[in-house]
XYZ file of C-alpha atoms in Angstrom:
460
model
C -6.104 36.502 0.548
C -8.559 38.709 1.982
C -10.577 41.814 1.226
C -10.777 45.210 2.433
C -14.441 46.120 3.175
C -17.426 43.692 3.606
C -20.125 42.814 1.904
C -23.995 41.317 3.232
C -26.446 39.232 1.114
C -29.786 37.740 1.285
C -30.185 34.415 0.481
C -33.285 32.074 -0.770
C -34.031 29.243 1.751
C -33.713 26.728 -0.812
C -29.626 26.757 -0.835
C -30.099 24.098 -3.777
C -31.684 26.466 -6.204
C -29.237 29.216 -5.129
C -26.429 26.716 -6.500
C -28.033 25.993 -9.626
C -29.496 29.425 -10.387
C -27.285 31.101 -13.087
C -26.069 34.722 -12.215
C -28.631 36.244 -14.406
C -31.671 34.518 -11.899
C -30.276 35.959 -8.747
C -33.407 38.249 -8.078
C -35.438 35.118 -8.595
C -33.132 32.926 -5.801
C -33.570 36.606 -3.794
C -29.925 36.851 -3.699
C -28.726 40.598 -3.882
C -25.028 41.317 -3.198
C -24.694 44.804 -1.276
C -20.994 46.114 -1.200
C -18.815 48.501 0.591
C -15.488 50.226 0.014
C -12.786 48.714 -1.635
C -12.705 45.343 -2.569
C -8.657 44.911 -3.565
C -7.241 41.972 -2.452
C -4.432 42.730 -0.034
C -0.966 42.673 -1.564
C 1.646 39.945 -0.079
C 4.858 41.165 -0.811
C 7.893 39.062 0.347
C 11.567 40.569 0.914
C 14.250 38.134 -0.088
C 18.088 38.786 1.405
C 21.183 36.484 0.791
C 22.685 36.164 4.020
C 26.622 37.536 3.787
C 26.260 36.777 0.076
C 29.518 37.563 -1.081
C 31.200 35.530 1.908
C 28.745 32.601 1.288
C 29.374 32.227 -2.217
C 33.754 32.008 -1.435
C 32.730 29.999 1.251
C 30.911 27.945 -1.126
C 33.266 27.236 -3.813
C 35.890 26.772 -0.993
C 34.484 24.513 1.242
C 37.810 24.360 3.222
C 37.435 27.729 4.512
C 33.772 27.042 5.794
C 34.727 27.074 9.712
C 37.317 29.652 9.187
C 36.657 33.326 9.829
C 36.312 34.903 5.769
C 36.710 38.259 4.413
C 36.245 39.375 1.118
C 38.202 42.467 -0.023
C 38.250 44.216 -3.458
C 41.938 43.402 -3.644
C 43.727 40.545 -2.188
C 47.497 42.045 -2.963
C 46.035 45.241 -1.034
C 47.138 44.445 2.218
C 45.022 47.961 3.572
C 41.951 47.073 1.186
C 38.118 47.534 2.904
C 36.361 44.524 4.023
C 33.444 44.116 1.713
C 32.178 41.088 3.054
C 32.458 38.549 5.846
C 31.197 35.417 6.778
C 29.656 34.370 10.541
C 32.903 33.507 11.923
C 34.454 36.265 11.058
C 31.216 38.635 12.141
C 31.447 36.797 15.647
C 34.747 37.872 16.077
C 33.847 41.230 15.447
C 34.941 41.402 11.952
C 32.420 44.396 10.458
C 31.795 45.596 7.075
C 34.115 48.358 6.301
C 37.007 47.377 8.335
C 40.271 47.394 7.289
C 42.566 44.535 6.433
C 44.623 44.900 9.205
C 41.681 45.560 12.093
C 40.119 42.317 10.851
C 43.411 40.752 10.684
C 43.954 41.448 14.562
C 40.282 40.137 15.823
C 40.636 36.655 13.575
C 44.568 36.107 14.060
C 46.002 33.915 11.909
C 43.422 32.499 10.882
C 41.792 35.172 8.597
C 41.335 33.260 5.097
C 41.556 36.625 2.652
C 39.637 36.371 -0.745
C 39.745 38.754 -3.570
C 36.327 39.919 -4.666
C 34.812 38.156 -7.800
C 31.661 40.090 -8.933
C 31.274 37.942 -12.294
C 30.665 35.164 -10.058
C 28.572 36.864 -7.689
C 26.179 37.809 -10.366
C 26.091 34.659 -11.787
C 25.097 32.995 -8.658
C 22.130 35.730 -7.790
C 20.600 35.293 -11.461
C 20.514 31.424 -10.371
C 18.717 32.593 -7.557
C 16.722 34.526 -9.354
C 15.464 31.325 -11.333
C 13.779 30.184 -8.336
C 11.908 33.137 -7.489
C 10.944 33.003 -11.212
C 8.907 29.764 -10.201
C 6.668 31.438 -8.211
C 5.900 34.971 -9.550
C 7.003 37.017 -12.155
C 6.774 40.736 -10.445
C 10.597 40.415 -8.937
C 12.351 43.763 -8.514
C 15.915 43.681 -7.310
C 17.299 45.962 -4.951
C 21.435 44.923 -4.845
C 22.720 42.040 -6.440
C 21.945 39.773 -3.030
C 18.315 41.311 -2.076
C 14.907 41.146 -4.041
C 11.343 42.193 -3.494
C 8.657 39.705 -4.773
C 5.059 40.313 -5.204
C 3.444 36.532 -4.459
C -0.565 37.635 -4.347
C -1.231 36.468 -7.662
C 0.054 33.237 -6.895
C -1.428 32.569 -3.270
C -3.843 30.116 -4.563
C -0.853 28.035 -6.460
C 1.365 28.057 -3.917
C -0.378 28.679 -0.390
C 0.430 31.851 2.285
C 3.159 34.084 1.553
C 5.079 32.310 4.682
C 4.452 29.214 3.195
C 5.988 30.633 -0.238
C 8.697 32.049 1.773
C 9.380 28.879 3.422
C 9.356 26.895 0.173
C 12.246 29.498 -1.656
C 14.460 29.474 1.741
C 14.367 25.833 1.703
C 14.960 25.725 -2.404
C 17.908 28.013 -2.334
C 19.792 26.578 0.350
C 19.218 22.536 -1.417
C 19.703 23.778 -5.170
C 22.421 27.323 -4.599
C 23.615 25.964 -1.408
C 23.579 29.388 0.423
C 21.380 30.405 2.910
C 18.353 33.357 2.575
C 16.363 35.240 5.305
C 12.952 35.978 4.208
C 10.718 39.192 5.083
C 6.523 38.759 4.675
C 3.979 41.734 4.724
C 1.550 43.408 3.219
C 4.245 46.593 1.885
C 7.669 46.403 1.029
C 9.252 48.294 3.499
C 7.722 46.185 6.513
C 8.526 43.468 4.291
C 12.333 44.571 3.905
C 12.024 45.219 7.621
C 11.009 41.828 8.151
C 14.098 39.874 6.621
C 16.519 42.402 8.933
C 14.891 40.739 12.109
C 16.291 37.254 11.724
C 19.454 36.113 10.251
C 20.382 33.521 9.129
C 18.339 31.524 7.053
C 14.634 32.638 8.469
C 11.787 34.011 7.999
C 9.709 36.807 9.724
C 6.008 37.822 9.046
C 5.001 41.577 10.423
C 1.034 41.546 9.899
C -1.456 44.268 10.072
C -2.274 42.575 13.416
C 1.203 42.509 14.975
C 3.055 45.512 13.463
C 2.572 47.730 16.173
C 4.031 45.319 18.425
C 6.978 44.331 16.459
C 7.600 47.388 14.089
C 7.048 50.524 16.574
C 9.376 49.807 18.998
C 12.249 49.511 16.978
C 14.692 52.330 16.522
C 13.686 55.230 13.412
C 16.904 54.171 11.923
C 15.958 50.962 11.392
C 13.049 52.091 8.748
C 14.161 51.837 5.363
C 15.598 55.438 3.877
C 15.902 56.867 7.456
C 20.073 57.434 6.733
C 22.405 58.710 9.574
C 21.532 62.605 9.128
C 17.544 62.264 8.705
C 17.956 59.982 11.695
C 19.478 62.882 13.655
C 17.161 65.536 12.623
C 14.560 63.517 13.938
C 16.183 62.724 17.183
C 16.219 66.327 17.483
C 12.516 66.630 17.805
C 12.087 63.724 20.183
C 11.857 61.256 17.292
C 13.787 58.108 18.513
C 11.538 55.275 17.244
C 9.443 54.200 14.143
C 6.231 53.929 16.490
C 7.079 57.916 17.340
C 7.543 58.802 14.005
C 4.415 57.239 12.972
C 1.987 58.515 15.364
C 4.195 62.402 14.918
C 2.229 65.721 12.917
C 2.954 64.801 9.043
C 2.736 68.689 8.490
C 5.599 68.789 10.643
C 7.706 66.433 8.906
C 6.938 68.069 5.738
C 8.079 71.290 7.466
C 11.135 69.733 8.413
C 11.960 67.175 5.322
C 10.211 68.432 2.948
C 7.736 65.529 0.735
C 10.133 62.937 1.546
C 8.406 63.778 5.192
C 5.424 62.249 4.226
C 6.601 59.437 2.709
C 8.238 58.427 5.590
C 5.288 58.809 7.732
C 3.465 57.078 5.238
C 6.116 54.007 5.642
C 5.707 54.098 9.596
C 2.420 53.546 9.201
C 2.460 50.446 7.153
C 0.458 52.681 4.218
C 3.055 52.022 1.516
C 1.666 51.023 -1.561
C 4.489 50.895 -4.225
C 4.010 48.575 -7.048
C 7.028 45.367 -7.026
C 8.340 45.724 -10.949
C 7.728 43.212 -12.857
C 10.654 41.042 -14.441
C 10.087 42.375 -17.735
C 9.699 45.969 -16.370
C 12.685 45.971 -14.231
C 15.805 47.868 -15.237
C 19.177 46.867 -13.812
C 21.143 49.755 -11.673
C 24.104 50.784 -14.258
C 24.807 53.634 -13.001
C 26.123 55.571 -9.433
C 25.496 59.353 -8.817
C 24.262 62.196 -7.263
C 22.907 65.603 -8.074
C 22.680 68.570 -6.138
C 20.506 71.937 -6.448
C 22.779 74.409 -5.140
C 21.202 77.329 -2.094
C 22.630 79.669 -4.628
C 23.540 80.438 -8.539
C 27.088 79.282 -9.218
C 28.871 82.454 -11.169
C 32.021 81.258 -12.096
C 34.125 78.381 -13.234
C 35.701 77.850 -9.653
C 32.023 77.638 -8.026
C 31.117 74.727 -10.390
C 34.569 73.275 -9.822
C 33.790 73.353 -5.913
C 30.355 72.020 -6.533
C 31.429 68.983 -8.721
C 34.424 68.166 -6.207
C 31.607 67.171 -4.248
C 29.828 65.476 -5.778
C 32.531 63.258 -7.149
C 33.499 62.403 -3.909
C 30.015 61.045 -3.090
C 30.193 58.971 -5.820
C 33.049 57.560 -5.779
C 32.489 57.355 -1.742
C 29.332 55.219 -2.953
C 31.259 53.257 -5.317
C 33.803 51.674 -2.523
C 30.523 51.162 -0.847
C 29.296 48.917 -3.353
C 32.456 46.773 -3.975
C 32.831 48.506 -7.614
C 36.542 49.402 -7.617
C 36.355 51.008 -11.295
C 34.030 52.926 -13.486
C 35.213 53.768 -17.383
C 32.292 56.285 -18.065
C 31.461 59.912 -16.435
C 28.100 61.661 -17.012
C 27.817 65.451 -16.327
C 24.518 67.301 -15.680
C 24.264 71.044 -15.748
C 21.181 72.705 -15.467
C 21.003 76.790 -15.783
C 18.961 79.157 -13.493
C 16.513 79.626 -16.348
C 16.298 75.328 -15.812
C 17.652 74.526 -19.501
C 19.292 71.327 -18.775
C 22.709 70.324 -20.252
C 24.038 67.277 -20.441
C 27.600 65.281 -21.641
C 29.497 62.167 -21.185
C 33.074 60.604 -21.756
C 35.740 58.100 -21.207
C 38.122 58.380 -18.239
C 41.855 58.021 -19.224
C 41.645 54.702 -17.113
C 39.001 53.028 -15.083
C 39.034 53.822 -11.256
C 36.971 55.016 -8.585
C 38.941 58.166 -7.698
C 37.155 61.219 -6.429
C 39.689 63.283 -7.951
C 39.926 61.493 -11.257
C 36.062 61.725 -11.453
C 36.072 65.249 -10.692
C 38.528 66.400 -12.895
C 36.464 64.358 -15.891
C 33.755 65.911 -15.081
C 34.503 69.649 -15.026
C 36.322 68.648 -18.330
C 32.754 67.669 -19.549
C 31.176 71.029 -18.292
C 33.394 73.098 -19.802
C 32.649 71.278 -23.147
C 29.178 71.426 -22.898
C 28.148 74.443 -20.662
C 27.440 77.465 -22.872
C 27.263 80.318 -19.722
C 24.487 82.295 -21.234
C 23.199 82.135 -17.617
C 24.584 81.130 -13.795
C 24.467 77.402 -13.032
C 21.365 76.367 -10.299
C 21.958 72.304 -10.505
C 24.972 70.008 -11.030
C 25.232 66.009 -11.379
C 27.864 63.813 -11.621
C 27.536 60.191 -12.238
C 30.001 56.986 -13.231
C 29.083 53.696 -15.195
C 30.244 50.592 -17.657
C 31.395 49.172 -14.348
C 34.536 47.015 -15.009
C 34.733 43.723 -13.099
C 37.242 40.789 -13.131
C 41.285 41.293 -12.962
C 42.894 45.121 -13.537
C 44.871 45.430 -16.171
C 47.739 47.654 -15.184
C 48.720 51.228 -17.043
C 52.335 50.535 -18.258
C 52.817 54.356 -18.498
C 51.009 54.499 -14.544
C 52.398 54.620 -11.410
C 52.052 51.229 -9.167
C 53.451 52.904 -6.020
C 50.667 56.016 -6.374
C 48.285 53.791 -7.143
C 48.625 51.395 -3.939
C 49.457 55.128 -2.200
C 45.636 56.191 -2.995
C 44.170 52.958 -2.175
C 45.294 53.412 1.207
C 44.343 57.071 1.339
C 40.656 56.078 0.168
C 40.293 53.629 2.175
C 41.933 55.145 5.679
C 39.000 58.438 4.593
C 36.142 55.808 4.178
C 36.716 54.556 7.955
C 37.131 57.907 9.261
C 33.905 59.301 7.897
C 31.990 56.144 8.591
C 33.003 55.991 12.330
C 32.711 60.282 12.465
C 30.631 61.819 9.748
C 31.113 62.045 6.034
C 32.313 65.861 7.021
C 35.046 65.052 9.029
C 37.885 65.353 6.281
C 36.737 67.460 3.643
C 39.394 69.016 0.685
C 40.482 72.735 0.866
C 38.291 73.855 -1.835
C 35.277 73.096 0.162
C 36.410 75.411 2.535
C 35.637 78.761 0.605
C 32.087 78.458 0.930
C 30.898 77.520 4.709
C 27.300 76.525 4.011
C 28.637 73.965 1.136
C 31.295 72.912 3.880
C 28.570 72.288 5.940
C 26.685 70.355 3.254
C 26.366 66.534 3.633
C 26.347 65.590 0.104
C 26.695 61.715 0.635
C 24.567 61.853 3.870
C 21.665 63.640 2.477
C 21.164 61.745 -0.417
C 18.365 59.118 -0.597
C 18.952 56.932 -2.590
C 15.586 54.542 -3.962
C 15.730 51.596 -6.398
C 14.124 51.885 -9.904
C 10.332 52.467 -9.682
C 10.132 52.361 -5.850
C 7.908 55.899 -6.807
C 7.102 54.594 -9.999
C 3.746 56.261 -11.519
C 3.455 58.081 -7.685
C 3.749 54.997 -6.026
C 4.799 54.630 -2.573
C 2.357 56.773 -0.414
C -1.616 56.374 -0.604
């Protein structure tokens, strides 16, 4: 632990009296403290990451299927499900997340061990994870069920350096969980984050205020936390192609361009971040996925907020396949009018899922129930949550066959837009407006974890 600033003093020759003088007697020992600026201790923050979590933990309750290459999908009868998961083996034989069963299935052979996702466990094995990081502070703020931020300062003098801390959990969780971690250090949690990226597995990194330039510059913008695929490209079309570039660019410029989030960026380039890590008892657990959108213009009619919402719910549930969550029982709806009244209502699908179409159509059922159209719509948000996890029942009065039929479809439109652009196939009632059709809904959506920008936090 260090401070920023510097202070002098004057001492009395006689170091013995200055030891035994009480506070009060300083002038009489001639001792006289002068400070300058700010006298904060530097924060260490530490970025925790389970390497291939999901993989590790099969892996773990299987040891059979250690040496073998692993997926884990969110169905094992689905035959065309998403890889959500995979374990080194299968990543060396170029096995990537977001594959499909059958493009995995041809780079492993026959060798491919197959495991159905089992988020009950999963959680259940990062709160025991969580118990160690518990030892050693209590400001822990999660960020996924496999990665964690920790704020360690307070406990430097306990414990030793934050690589020393770092060393001690990577150590603990691979003994007690038997998984392996990568560990970032730094003084902010994005270089921190950044950190734990840079070796894999089981490591851990330290980017200092002396060595950042070195290390963190160089690397690509894209690597920077919250720089997504189109911010990256808007950048790159100024001459932006690394984090060094973007830090030493005109922040009036990026504001220009991206508006606050600009700044913060710049800010993060710079190593100036100063968001707080929540502490355990502040944290809140992400129970929700959405996204909201202000629209470049009034929506007048019923079929404008239809478009709008169709939009949105396929972001969402987009983000949900993301995450491994397969089905959501609750929709929330957000309206707010051009006068900025706000309106709000929520309700039960017919039957959990993560369809875009299912969502939508729950939605604009919710807008019509709530929306009074005393004025034009400006804003519209659709979110999903009570997450269901564990086996799916089946809906007797359902169809199996147009169920498996949309898997398929979902899944065959996730690798298209993640290999081409979350534009690439877009439904026909996009198409009536062209600057909505041209809209990256998904894309342009940052999303943060709870109180990354908590009380302002996050840029000096």
């Amino acid at each position: 632990m260090f401070f920023r600033g510097f202070f002098t003093f004057f001492a009395f020759s006689d170091p013995k009296y200055y030891l035994n003088c009480h506070k009060t007697d300083f002038p009489k020992a001639g001792v006289i403290f002068v400070f300058f600026g700010d006298t904060k201790p530097m924060r260490t923050i530490l970025h925790s990451d389970l390497n291939n979590f999901y993989a590790s933990v099969e892996c773990l309750r299987r040891p059979e299927i250690r040496e073998k290459p692993v997926v884990v999908v969110g169905s094992k009868e689905d035959r065309h499900g998403v890889v959500l998961a995979k374990n080194t083996v299968a990543k060396r034989a170029g096995v990537r997340t977001g594959d499909v069963y059958w493009q995995a299935r041809q780079k492993c052979g026959e060798t491919l061990v197959e495991v159905q996702a089992d988020f009950a466990r999963y959680l259940k094995v990062s709160k025991a994870v969580r118990g160690i990081y518990e030892d050693y502070t209590d400001r822990i703020e999660a960020y996924g069920i496999d990665e964690c931020w920790l704020d360690v300062t307070a406990s430097l003098k306990l414990f030793g350096s934050g690589v020393g801390i770092a060393e001690a959990i990577r150590e603990r969780v691979k003994r007690e969980i038997g998984i392996t971690v990568s560990v970032g250090v730094s003084w902010n949690k994005i270089f921190a984050k950044l950190a734990s990226d840079m070796k894999k597995p089981d490591a851990v990194t330290e980017i200092t205020q002396e060595n950042y330039k070195e290390i963190v510059w160089r690397l690509p913008v894209e690597d920077l936390l919250y720089v997504g695929s189109a911010t990256k490209q808007k950048l790159n079309r100024i001459g932006i192609r690394t984090i060094g570039q973007l830090a030493r660019s005109d922040e009036e410029l990026l504001v220009r361009m991206l508006g606050k989030w600009g700044s913060y960026l710049f800010a993060f380039a710079n190593g100036s971040d100063t968001s707080p890590v929540s502490a355990v008892d502040e944290e809140e657990n992400i129970k929700s996925i959405g996204n909201s959108l202000t629209v470049y213009r009034d929506l007048k009619n019923e079929e404008d907020v239809r478009m709008v919402i169709h939009l949105l719910a396929d972001s969402v549930a987009a983000r949900m396949r993301e995450a491994g969550l397969t089905r959501a029982r609750t929709v929330h709806l957000y309206a707010r009018a051009s006068d900025l009244i706000g309106f709000q209502k929520q309700g039960k699908l017919p039957r959990p899922c993560c369809n875009a179409s299912e969502i939508g159509k729950k939605a604009f059922e919710l807008f019509r129930a709530v929306y009074p159209w005393q004025n034009y719509v400006r804003g519209l948000g659709v979110s999903v949550s009570d997450f269901c996890f564990g086996a799916e029942q089946l809906d007797m009065f359902g169809s199996a066959e147009r169920d498996e039929k949309q898997k398929r479809l979902d899944a065959a439109v996730d690798k298209l837009r993640q290999k081409y652009g979350n534009n690439v196939i877009q439904s026909a009632i996009v198409l009536k407006d062209p600057k909505l059709r041209d809209l990256d809904v998904k894309g342009e959506h940052v999303i943060h974890p709870y109180a990354f920008f908590k009380n302002g936090a996050g840029k000096p």
